Backbone atoms as SQL, in Angstrom:
CREATE TABLE atoms (id INTEGER PRIMARY KEY, chain TEXT, resi INTEGER, resn TEXT, atom TEXT, x REAL, y REAL, z REAL);
INSERT INTO atoms VALUES
  (1, 'A', 1, 'GLY', 'N', 129.518, 37.487, 134.350),
  (2, 'A', 1, 'GLY', 'CA', 130.620, 37.215, 133.793),
  (3, 'A', 1, 'GLY', 'C', 130.660, 37.306, 132.344),
  (4, 'A', 2, 'GLU', 'N', 131.552, 37.233, 131.815),
  (5, 'A', 2, 'GLU', 'CA', 131.715, 37.231, 130.279),
  (6, 'A', 2, 'GLU', 'C', 132.075, 36.077, 129.599),
  (7, 'A', 3, 'VAL', 'N', 131.709, 35.505, 128.263),
  (8, 'A', 3, 'VAL', 'CA', 132.181, 34.405, 127.505),
  (9, 'A', 3, 'VAL', 'C', 132.601, 35.222, 126.376),
  (10, 'A', 4, 'VAL', 'N', 133.593, 34.476, 125.872),
  (11, 'A', 4, 'VAL', 'CA', 134.413, 35.249, 124.591),
  (12, 'A', 4, 'VAL', 'C', 134.256, 33.834, 123.399),
  (13, 'A', 5, 'TYR', 'N', 133.590, 33.977, 122.538),
  (14, 'A', 5, 'TYR', 'CA', 133.658, 33.138, 121.351),
  (15, 'A', 5, 'TYR', 'C', 134.514, 33.256, 120.272),
  (16, 'A', 6, 'ARG', 'N', 135.581, 32.557, 119.715),
  (17, 'A', 6, 'ARG', 'CA', 136.265, 33.039, 118.804),
  (18, 'A', 6, 'ARG', 'C', 135.990, 32.212, 117.602),
  (19, 'A', 7, 'ASN', 'N', 136.302, 32.908, 116.181),
  (20, 'A', 7, 'ASN', 'CA', 135.917, 31.958, 114.876),
  (21, 'A', 7, 'ASN', 'C', 136.942, 32.579, 113.990),
  (22, 'A', 8, 'THR', 'N', 137.631, 32.262, 113.072),
  (23, 'A', 8, 'THR', 'CA', 138.042, 32.601, 111.813),
  (24, 'A', 8, 'THR', 'C', 137.255, 32.374, 110.718),
  (25, 'A', 9, 'ILE', 'N', 136.956, 33.465, 109.925),
  (26, 'A', 9, 'ILE', 'CA', 136.343, 32.944, 108.530),
  (27, 'A', 9, 'ILE', 'C', 137.151, 33.492, 107.337),
  (28, 'A', 10, 'GLU', 'N', 137.137, 32.784, 106.272),
  (29, 'A', 10, 'GLU', 'CA', 137.736, 32.972, 105.095),
  (30, 'A', 10, 'GLU', 'C', 136.828, 33.578, 104.341),
  (31, 'A', 11, 'LEU', 'N', 137.473, 34.778, 103.338),
  (32, 'A', 11, 'LEU', 'CA', 136.643, 35.212, 102.589),
  (33, 'A', 11, 'LEU', 'C', 137.355, 35.467, 101.084),
  (34, 'A', 12, 'PRO', 'N', 137.147, 34.661, 100.265),
  (35, 'A', 12, 'PRO', 'CA', 137.733, 34.627, 98.952),
  (36, 'A', 12, 'PRO', 'C', 137.445, 36.233, 98.065),
  (37, 'A', 13, 'SER', 'N', 136.568, 36.714, 98.410),
  (38, 'A', 13, 'SER', 'CA', 136.347, 38.127, 97.936),
  (39, 'A', 13, 'SER', 'C', 135.330, 38.884, 98.929),
  (40, 'A', 14, 'LEU', 'N', 135.387, 40.480, 98.674),
  (41, 'A', 14, 'LEU', 'CA', 134.659, 41.000, 99.687),
  (42, 'A', 14, 'LEU', 'C', 133.041, 41.108, 99.393),
  (43, 'A', 15, 'PRO', 'N', 132.053, 40.996, 99.919),
  (44, 'A', 15, 'PRO', 'CA', 130.621, 41.117, 99.694),
  (45, 'A', 15, 'PRO', 'C', 130.276, 42.543, 99.549),
  (46, 'A', 16, 'SER', 'N', 129.231, 42.631, 98.881),
  (47, 'A', 16, 'SER', 'CA', 128.845, 44.147, 98.930),
  (48, 'A', 16, 'SER', 'C', 128.690, 44.550, 100.238),
  (49, 'A', 17, 'ARG', 'N', 127.345, 43.656, 100.883),
  (50, 'A', 17, 'ARG', 'CA', 127.384, 43.894, 102.029),
  (51, 'A', 17, 'ARG', 'C', 127.230, 42.660, 103.012),
  (52, 'A', 18, 'ALA', 'N', 127.535, 42.635, 104.415),
  (53, 'A', 18, 'ALA', 'CA', 127.602, 41.416, 105.036),
  (54, 'A', 18, 'ALA', 'C', 126.860, 41.795, 106.529),
  (55, 'A', 19, 'VAL', 'N', 125.961, 41.049, 107.207),
  (56, 'A', 19, 'VAL', 'CA', 125.476, 41.200, 108.313),
  (57, 'A', 19, 'VAL', 'C', 125.637, 40.142, 109.218),
  (58, 'A', 20, 'LEU', 'N', 126.458, 40.025, 110.511),
  (59, 'A', 20, 'LEU', 'CA', 126.510, 39.002, 111.152),
  (60, 'A', 20, 'LEU', 'C', 125.318, 38.978, 112.378),
  (61, 'A', 21, 'ASP', 'N', 124.359, 37.633, 112.222),
  (62, 'A', 21, 'ASP', 'CA', 122.780, 37.485, 112.736),
  (63, 'A', 21, 'ASP', 'C', 123.033, 36.543, 114.039),
  (64, 'A', 22, 'LEU', 'N', 123.485, 36.881, 115.075),
  (65, 'A', 22, 'LEU', 'CA', 123.785, 35.963, 116.194),
  (66, 'A', 22, 'LEU', 'C', 122.752, 35.055, 116.453),
  (67, 'A', 23, 'GLY', 'N', 121.764, 35.390, 116.248),
  (68, 'A', 23, 'GLY', 'CA', 120.341, 34.509, 116.606),
  (69, 'A', 23, 'GLY', 'C', 119.981, 34.651, 117.575),
  (70, 'A', 24, 'ASP', 'N', 119.556, 33.660, 118.738),
  (71, 'A', 24, 'ASP', 'CA', 119.362, 33.671, 120.134),
  (72, 'A', 24, 'ASP', 'C', 120.485, 34.019, 121.042),
  (73, 'A', 25, 'VAL', 'N', 120.488, 34.982, 121.595),
  (74, 'A', 25, 'VAL', 'CA', 121.380, 35.396, 122.726),
  (75, 'A', 25, 'VAL', 'C', 121.277, 36.031, 124.069),
  (76, 'A', 26, 'ARG', 'N', 121.735, 35.585, 125.193),
  (77, 'A', 26, 'ARG', 'CA', 121.077, 35.697, 126.009),
  (78, 'A', 26, 'ARG', 'C', 122.388, 36.637, 126.753),
  (79, 'A', 27, 'GLU', 'N', 122.530, 37.541, 127.057),
  (80, 'A', 27, 'GLU', 'CA', 121.974, 39.121, 127.873),
  (81, 'A', 27, 'GLU', 'C', 122.529, 40.126, 126.575),
  (82, 'A', 28, 'VAL', 'N', 123.770, 40.520, 127.007),
  (83, 'A', 28, 'VAL', 'CA', 124.514, 41.442, 125.796),
  (84, 'A', 28, 'VAL', 'C', 125.733, 40.885, 125.427),
  (85, 'A', 29, 'ALA', 'N', 125.217, 41.728, 124.295),
  (86, 'A', 29, 'ALA', 'CA', 126.490, 41.142, 122.826),
  (87, 'A', 29, 'ALA', 'C', 127.398, 41.723, 122.356),
  (88, 'A', 30, 'GLU', 'N', 128.779, 41.889, 122.211),
  (89, 'A', 30, 'GLU', 'CA', 129.501, 42.813, 121.337),
  (90, 'A', 30, 'GLU', 'C', 130.071, 42.068, 120.673),
  (91, 'A', 31, 'VAL', 'N', 130.493, 42.308, 119.382),
  (92, 'A', 31, 'VAL', 'CA', 131.239, 41.822, 118.316),
  (93, 'A', 31, 'VAL', 'C', 132.168, 42.752, 117.940),
  (94, 'A', 32, 'PHE', 'N', 133.368, 42.047, 117.919),
  (95, 'A', 32, 'PHE', 'CA', 134.523, 42.552, 117.126),
  (96, 'A', 32, 'PHE', 'C', 134.928, 41.853, 115.972),
  (97, 'A', 33, 'VAL', 'N', 135.258, 42.280, 114.587),
  (98, 'A', 33, 'VAL', 'CA', 136.086, 41.690, 113.430),
  (99, 'A', 33, 'VAL', 'C', 137.114, 42.535, 113.506),
  (100, 'A', 34, 'ASN', 'N', 138.500, 41.542, 113.158),
  (101, 'A', 34, 'ASN', 'CA', 139.745, 41.879, 113.075),
  (102, 'A', 34, 'ASN', 'C', 140.189, 43.315, 114.046),
  (103, 'A', 35, 'ASP', 'N', 139.664, 42.523, 115.506),
  (104, 'A', 35, 'ASP', 'CA', 139.979, 43.921, 116.672),
  (105, 'A', 35, 'ASP', 'C', 139.546, 45.082, 116.462),
  (106, 'A', 36, 'GLU', 'N', 138.339, 45.075, 115.702),
  (107, 'A', 36, 'GLU', 'CA', 137.601, 46.499, 115.428),
  (108, 'A', 36, 'GLU', 'C', 136.058, 46.401, 116.133),
  (109, 'A', 37, 'SER', 'N', 135.241, 46.903, 116.958),
  (110, 'A', 37, 'SER', 'CA', 134.020, 47.047, 117.125),
  (111, 'A', 37, 'SER', 'C', 132.810, 47.162, 116.333),
  (112, 'A', 38, 'ALA', 'N', 132.040, 45.925, 116.148),
  (113, 'A', 38, 'ALA', 'CA', 130.947, 46.052, 115.377),
  (114, 'A', 38, 'ALA', 'C', 130.116, 46.862, 116.009),
  (115, 'A', 39, 'GLY', 'N', 129.771, 47.055, 117.431),
  (116, 'A', 39, 'GLY', 'CA', 128.981, 47.103, 118.310),
  (117, 'A', 39, 'GLY', 'C', 128.657, 46.445, 119.212),
  (118, 'A', 40, 'VAL', 'N', 127.495, 47.013, 120.154),
  (119, 'A', 40, 'VAL', 'CA', 126.885, 46.339, 121.275),
  (120, 'A', 40, 'VAL', 'C', 125.504, 46.322, 121.027),
  (121, 'A', 41, 'ARG', 'N', 124.728, 45.045, 121.524),
  (122, 'A', 41, 'ARG', 'CA', 123.496, 44.967, 121.529),
  (123, 'A', 41, 'ARG', 'C', 122.803, 44.219, 122.985),
  (124, 'A', 42, 'MET', 'N', 122.085, 44.954, 123.351),
  (125, 'A', 42, 'MET', 'CA', 121.132, 44.415, 124.577),
  (126, 'A', 42, 'MET', 'C', 120.382, 43.701, 124.487),
  (127, 'A', 43, 'TRP', 'N', 119.193, 43.799, 123.278),
  (128, 'A', 43, 'TRP', 'CA', 118.073, 43.095, 122.899),
  (129, 'A', 43, 'TRP', 'C', 118.346, 42.664, 121.356),
  (130, 'A', 44, 'PRO', 'N', 117.300, 41.418, 121.226),
  (131, 'A', 44, 'PRO', 'CA', 117.242, 41.491, 119.652),
  (132, 'A', 44, 'PRO', 'C', 116.504, 42.382, 118.577),
  (133, 'A', 45, 'PRO', 'N', 116.853, 42.353, 117.490),
  (134, 'A', 45, 'PRO', 'CA', 117.782, 41.652, 116.877),
  (135, 'A', 45, 'PRO', 'C', 118.964, 41.683, 117.243),
  (136, 'A', 46, 'TYR', 'N', 119.875, 40.499, 117.351),
  (137, 'A', 46, 'TYR', 'CA', 121.376, 40.706, 117.629),
  (138, 'A', 46, 'TYR', 'C', 121.746, 40.657, 115.973),
  (139, 'A', 47, 'ARG', 'N', 121.789, 41.792, 115.308),
  (140, 'A', 47, 'ARG', 'CA', 122.467, 41.861, 114.313),
  (141, 'A', 47, 'ARG', 'C', 123.548, 42.752, 113.927),
  (142, 'A', 48, 'PHE', 'N', 124.576, 42.732, 113.472),
  (143, 'A', 48, 'PHE', 'CA', 125.676, 43.510, 113.387),
  (144, 'A', 48, 'PHE', 'C', 126.529, 43.828, 111.629),
  (145, 'A', 49, 'ASP', 'N', 126.098, 44.863, 111.285),
  (146, 'A', 49, 'ASP', 'CA', 126.304, 45.119, 109.678),
  (147, 'A', 49, 'ASP', 'C', 128.261, 45.267, 110.108),
  (148, 'A', 50, 'VAL', 'N', 128.681, 44.077, 109.482),
  (149, 'A', 50, 'VAL', 'CA', 130.098, 43.796, 109.488),
  (150, 'A', 50, 'VAL', 'C', 130.927, 44.334, 108.281),
  (151, 'A', 51, 'THR', 'N', 130.083, 44.847, 107.022),
  (152, 'A', 51, 'THR', 'CA', 130.768, 45.119, 105.670),
  (153, 'A', 51, 'THR', 'C', 132.124, 46.142, 105.851),
  (154, 'A', 52, 'ASP', 'N', 132.201, 46.695, 106.662),
  (155, 'A', 52, 'ASP', 'CA', 133.254, 47.550, 106.521),
  (156, 'A', 52, 'ASP', 'C', 134.563, 47.124, 107.376),
  (157, 'A', 53, 'LEU', 'N', 134.148, 46.093, 107.939),
  (158, 'A', 53, 'LEU', 'CA', 135.265, 45.524, 109.004),
  (159, 'A', 53, 'LEU', 'C', 135.903, 44.513, 108.389),
  (160, 'A', 54, 'LEU', 'N', 135.416, 43.845, 107.280),
  (161, 'A', 54, 'LEU', 'CA', 136.091, 42.430, 106.788),
  (162, 'A', 54, 'LEU', 'C', 137.144, 42.987, 105.857),
  (163, 'A', 55, 'ARG', 'N', 137.622, 41.754, 105.768),
  (164, 'A', 55, 'ARG', 'CA', 138.662, 41.997, 104.461),
  (165, 'A', 55, 'ARG', 'C', 139.006, 40.604, 103.646),
  (166, 'A', 56, 'GLU', 'N', 139.782, 40.421, 102.500),
  (167, 'A', 56, 'GLU', 'CA', 139.564, 39.703, 101.590),
  (168, 'A', 56, 'GLU', 'C', 140.570, 38.633, 102.164),
  (169, 'A', 57, 'GLY', 'N', 140.286, 37.290, 102.696),
  (170, 'A', 57, 'GLY', 'CA', 141.417, 36.514, 103.353),
  (171, 'A', 57, 'GLY', 'C', 140.847, 36.074, 104.202),
  (172, 'A', 58, 'SER', 'N', 141.592, 36.045, 105.617),
  (173, 'A', 58, 'SER', 'CA', 140.983, 35.726, 106.838),
  (174, 'A', 58, 'SER', 'C', 140.811, 36.769, 107.780),
  (175, 'A', 59, 'ASN', 'N', 139.687, 36.486, 108.515),
  (176, 'A', 59, 'ASN', 'CA', 138.962, 37.629, 109.393),
  (177, 'A', 59, 'ASN', 'C', 138.827, 37.000, 110.648),
  (178, 'A', 60, 'ASP', 'N', 139.466, 37.770, 111.772),
  (179, 'A', 60, 'ASP', 'CA', 138.876, 37.192, 113.302),
  (180, 'A', 60, 'ASP', 'C', 138.160, 37.543, 113.371),
  (181, 'A', 61, 'LEU', 'N', 137.023, 36.792, 114.233),
  (182, 'A', 61, 'LEU', 'CA', 135.864, 37.107, 114.574),
  (183, 'A', 61, 'LEU', 'C', 135.943, 36.994, 115.866),
  (184, 'A', 62, 'ASP', 'N', 135.370, 37.973, 117.312),
  (185, 'A', 62, 'ASP', 'CA', 134.957, 37.521, 118.323),
  (186, 'A', 62, 'ASP', 'C', 133.733, 37.954, 118.794),
  (187, 'A', 63, 'VAL', 'N', 133.214, 37.050, 119.271),
  (188, 'A', 63, 'VAL', 'CA', 131.671, 37.424, 119.763),
  (189, 'A', 63, 'VAL', 'C', 131.889, 37.519, 121.518),
  (190, 'A', 64, 'ARG', 'N', 131.447, 38.582, 122.338),
  (191, 'A', 64, 'ARG', 'CA', 131.695, 38.450, 124.087),
  (192, 'A', 64, 'ARG', 'C', 130.181, 38.570, 124.395),
  (193, 'A', 65, 'VAL', 'N', 129.898, 37.850, 125.214),
  (194, 'A', 65, 'VAL', 'CA', 128.269, 37.891, 125.713),
  (195, 'A', 65, 'VAL', 'C', 128.548, 38.124, 127.255),
  (196, 'A', 66, 'GLY', 'N', 128.009, 38.981, 127.869),
  (197, 'A', 66, 'GLY', 'CA', 127.931, 39.241, 129.343),
  (198, 'A', 66, 'GLY', 'C', 126.671, 39.126, 129.814),
  (199, 'A', 67, 'ALA', 'N', 126.783, 38.361, 131.230),
  (200, 'A', 67, 'ALA', 'CA', 125.588, 38.449, 131.910),
  (201, 'A', 67, 'ALA', 'C', 125.046, 39.897, 132.424),
  (202, 'A', 68, 'THR', 'N', 124.019, 40.139, 132.870),
  (203, 'A', 68, 'THR', 'CA', 123.759, 41.226, 133.335),
  (204, 'A', 68, 'THR', 'C', 123.567, 41.054, 135.072),
  (205, 'A', 69, 'ALA', 'N', 123.439, 42.167, 135.941),
  (206, 'A', 69, 'ALA', 'CA', 123.281, 41.928, 137.266),
  (207, 'A', 69, 'ALA', 'C', 122.217, 41.078, 137.504),
  (208, 'A', 70, 'ALA', 'N', 121.262, 41.385, 136.836),
  (209, 'A', 70, 'ALA', 'CA', 120.036, 40.632, 137.174),
  (210, 'A', 70, 'ALA', 'C', 120.151, 39.214, 137.778),
  (211, 'A', 71, 'ASN', 'N', 121.260, 38.329, 137.219),
  (212, 'A', 71, 'ASN', 'CA', 121.397, 37.384, 137.923),
  (213, 'A', 71, 'ASN', 'C', 121.621, 37.036, 139.572),
  (214, 'A', 72, 'LEU', 'N', 122.074, 38.526, 139.836),
  (215, 'A', 72, 'LEU', 'CA', 122.502, 38.599, 141.267),
  (216, 'A', 72, 'LEU', 'C', 121.196, 38.967, 141.777),
  (217, 'A', 73, 'PHE', 'N', 120.072, 39.356, 141.365),
  (218, 'A', 73, 'PHE', 'CA', 118.851, 39.509, 142.431),
  (219, 'A', 73, 'PHE', 'C', 117.904, 38.768, 141.808),
  (220, 'A', 74, 'ASP', 'N', 117.627, 37.796, 141.106),
  (221, 'A', 74, 'ASP', 'CA', 116.705, 36.837, 140.807),
  (222, 'A', 74, 'ASP', 'C', 117.403, 35.393, 140.244),
  (223, 'A', 75, 'LYS', 'N', 116.308, 34.617, 139.886),
  (224, 'A', 75, 'LYS', 'CA', 116.996, 33.457, 139.548),
  (225, 'A', 75, 'LYS', 'C', 117.847, 33.563, 138.646),
  (226, 'A', 76, 'PRO', 'N', 118.910, 32.979, 138.684),
  (227, 'A', 76, 'PRO', 'CA', 119.623, 32.629, 137.492),
  (228, 'A', 76, 'PRO', 'C', 119.327, 32.339, 136.225),
  (229, 'A', 77, 'ARG', 'N', 119.670, 33.159, 134.938),
  (230, 'A', 77, 'ARG', 'CA', 119.627, 33.140, 133.755),
  (231, 'A', 77, 'ARG', 'C', 120.435, 32.414, 132.938),
  (232, 'A', 78, 'ASP', 'N', 119.794, 31.746, 131.738),
  (233, 'A', 78, 'ASP', 'CA', 120.846, 31.282, 130.758),
  (234, 'A', 78, 'ASP', 'C', 121.403, 32.344, 130.050),
  (235, 'A', 79, 'SER', 'N', 122.764, 32.571, 130.123),
  (236, 'A', 79, 'SER', 'CA', 123.312, 33.631, 128.993),
  (237, 'A', 79, 'SER', 'C', 124.179, 32.851, 128.167),
  (238, 'A', 80, 'GLY', 'N', 124.524, 33.471, 126.986),
  (239, 'A', 80, 'GLY', 'CA', 125.841, 33.049, 126.070),
  (240, 'A', 80, 'GLY', 'C', 124.952, 33.157, 124.892),
  (241, 'A', 81, 'LEU', 'N', 125.666, 32.686, 123.857),
  (242, 'A', 81, 'LEU', 'CA', 125.151, 32.361, 122.243),
  (243, 'A', 81, 'LEU', 'C', 124.166, 30.898, 122.580),
  (244, 'A', 82, 'LEU', 'N', 123.243, 31.082, 122.259),
  (245, 'A', 82, 'LEU', 'CA', 122.041, 30.111, 122.227),
  (246, 'A', 82, 'LEU', 'C', 121.724, 29.200, 120.637),
  (247, 'A', 83, 'SER', 'N', 122.055, 29.901, 119.993),
  (248, 'A', 83, 'SER', 'CA', 122.022, 29.556, 118.485),
  (249, 'A', 83, 'SER', 'C', 123.237, 29.613, 117.780),
  (250, 'A', 84, 'VAL', 'N', 123.357, 29.051, 116.758),
  (251, 'A', 84, 'VAL', 'CA', 124.463, 29.210, 115.543),
  (252, 'A', 84, 'VAL', 'C', 124.287, 30.668, 114.866),
  (253, 'A', 85, 'PRO', 'N', 125.312, 31.368, 114.886),
  (254, 'A', 85, 'PRO', 'CA', 125.597, 32.749, 114.395),
  (255, 'A', 85, 'PRO', 'C', 125.492, 32.542, 112.700),
  (256, 'A', 86, 'ARG', 'N', 125.069, 33.185, 112.000),
  (257, 'A', 86, 'ARG', 'CA', 125.116, 33.189, 110.649),
  (258, 'A', 86, 'ARG', 'C', 125.724, 34.591, 110.133),
  (259, 'A', 87, 'LEU', 'N', 126.721, 34.300, 109.188),
  (260, 'A', 87, 'LEU', 'CA', 127.104, 35.588, 108.046),
  (261, 'A', 87, 'LEU', 'C', 126.313, 35.647, 107.193),
  (262, 'A', 88, 'LEU', 'N', 125.516, 36.641, 106.973),
  (263, 'A', 88, 'LEU', 'CA', 124.381, 36.832, 105.802),
  (264, 'A', 88, 'LEU', 'C', 124.916, 37.804, 104.832),
  (265, 'A', 89, 'VAL', 'N', 125.672, 37.719, 103.649),
  (266, 'A', 89, 'VAL', 'CA', 126.234, 38.631, 102.389),
  (267, 'A', 89, 'VAL', 'C', 125.281, 38.427, 101.418),
  (268, 'A', 90, 'GLU', 'N', 125.343, 39.714, 100.653),
  (269, 'A', 90, 'GLU', 'CA', 124.944, 40.235, 99.290),
  (270, 'A', 90, 'GLU', 'C', 125.676, 40.323, 98.564),
  (271, 'A', 91, 'GLU', 'N', 126.088, 39.872, 97.134),
  (272, 'A', 91, 'GLU', 'CA', 126.927, 39.976, 96.223),
  (273, 'A', 91, 'GLU', 'C', 126.918, 41.037, 95.286);
């Protein structure tokens, strides 16, 4: 299955660089910023450069985390965001 985490972040100005660090994630994560994909990660580090996807003001953030088929063949594993994501910015 898949779970979608949604949030809106407000930026008064654009940073020179911004990286979204999801921290501890189980299994596959895809990030969307303002409906544009920032990429997919299947293993750590779950970091995404979102610099070019951000805009001043309101930004919609979706993180989609899906379990793999391994849960069908083995003991079920935890999946989802297991830590608090952080937006790391450079001014």
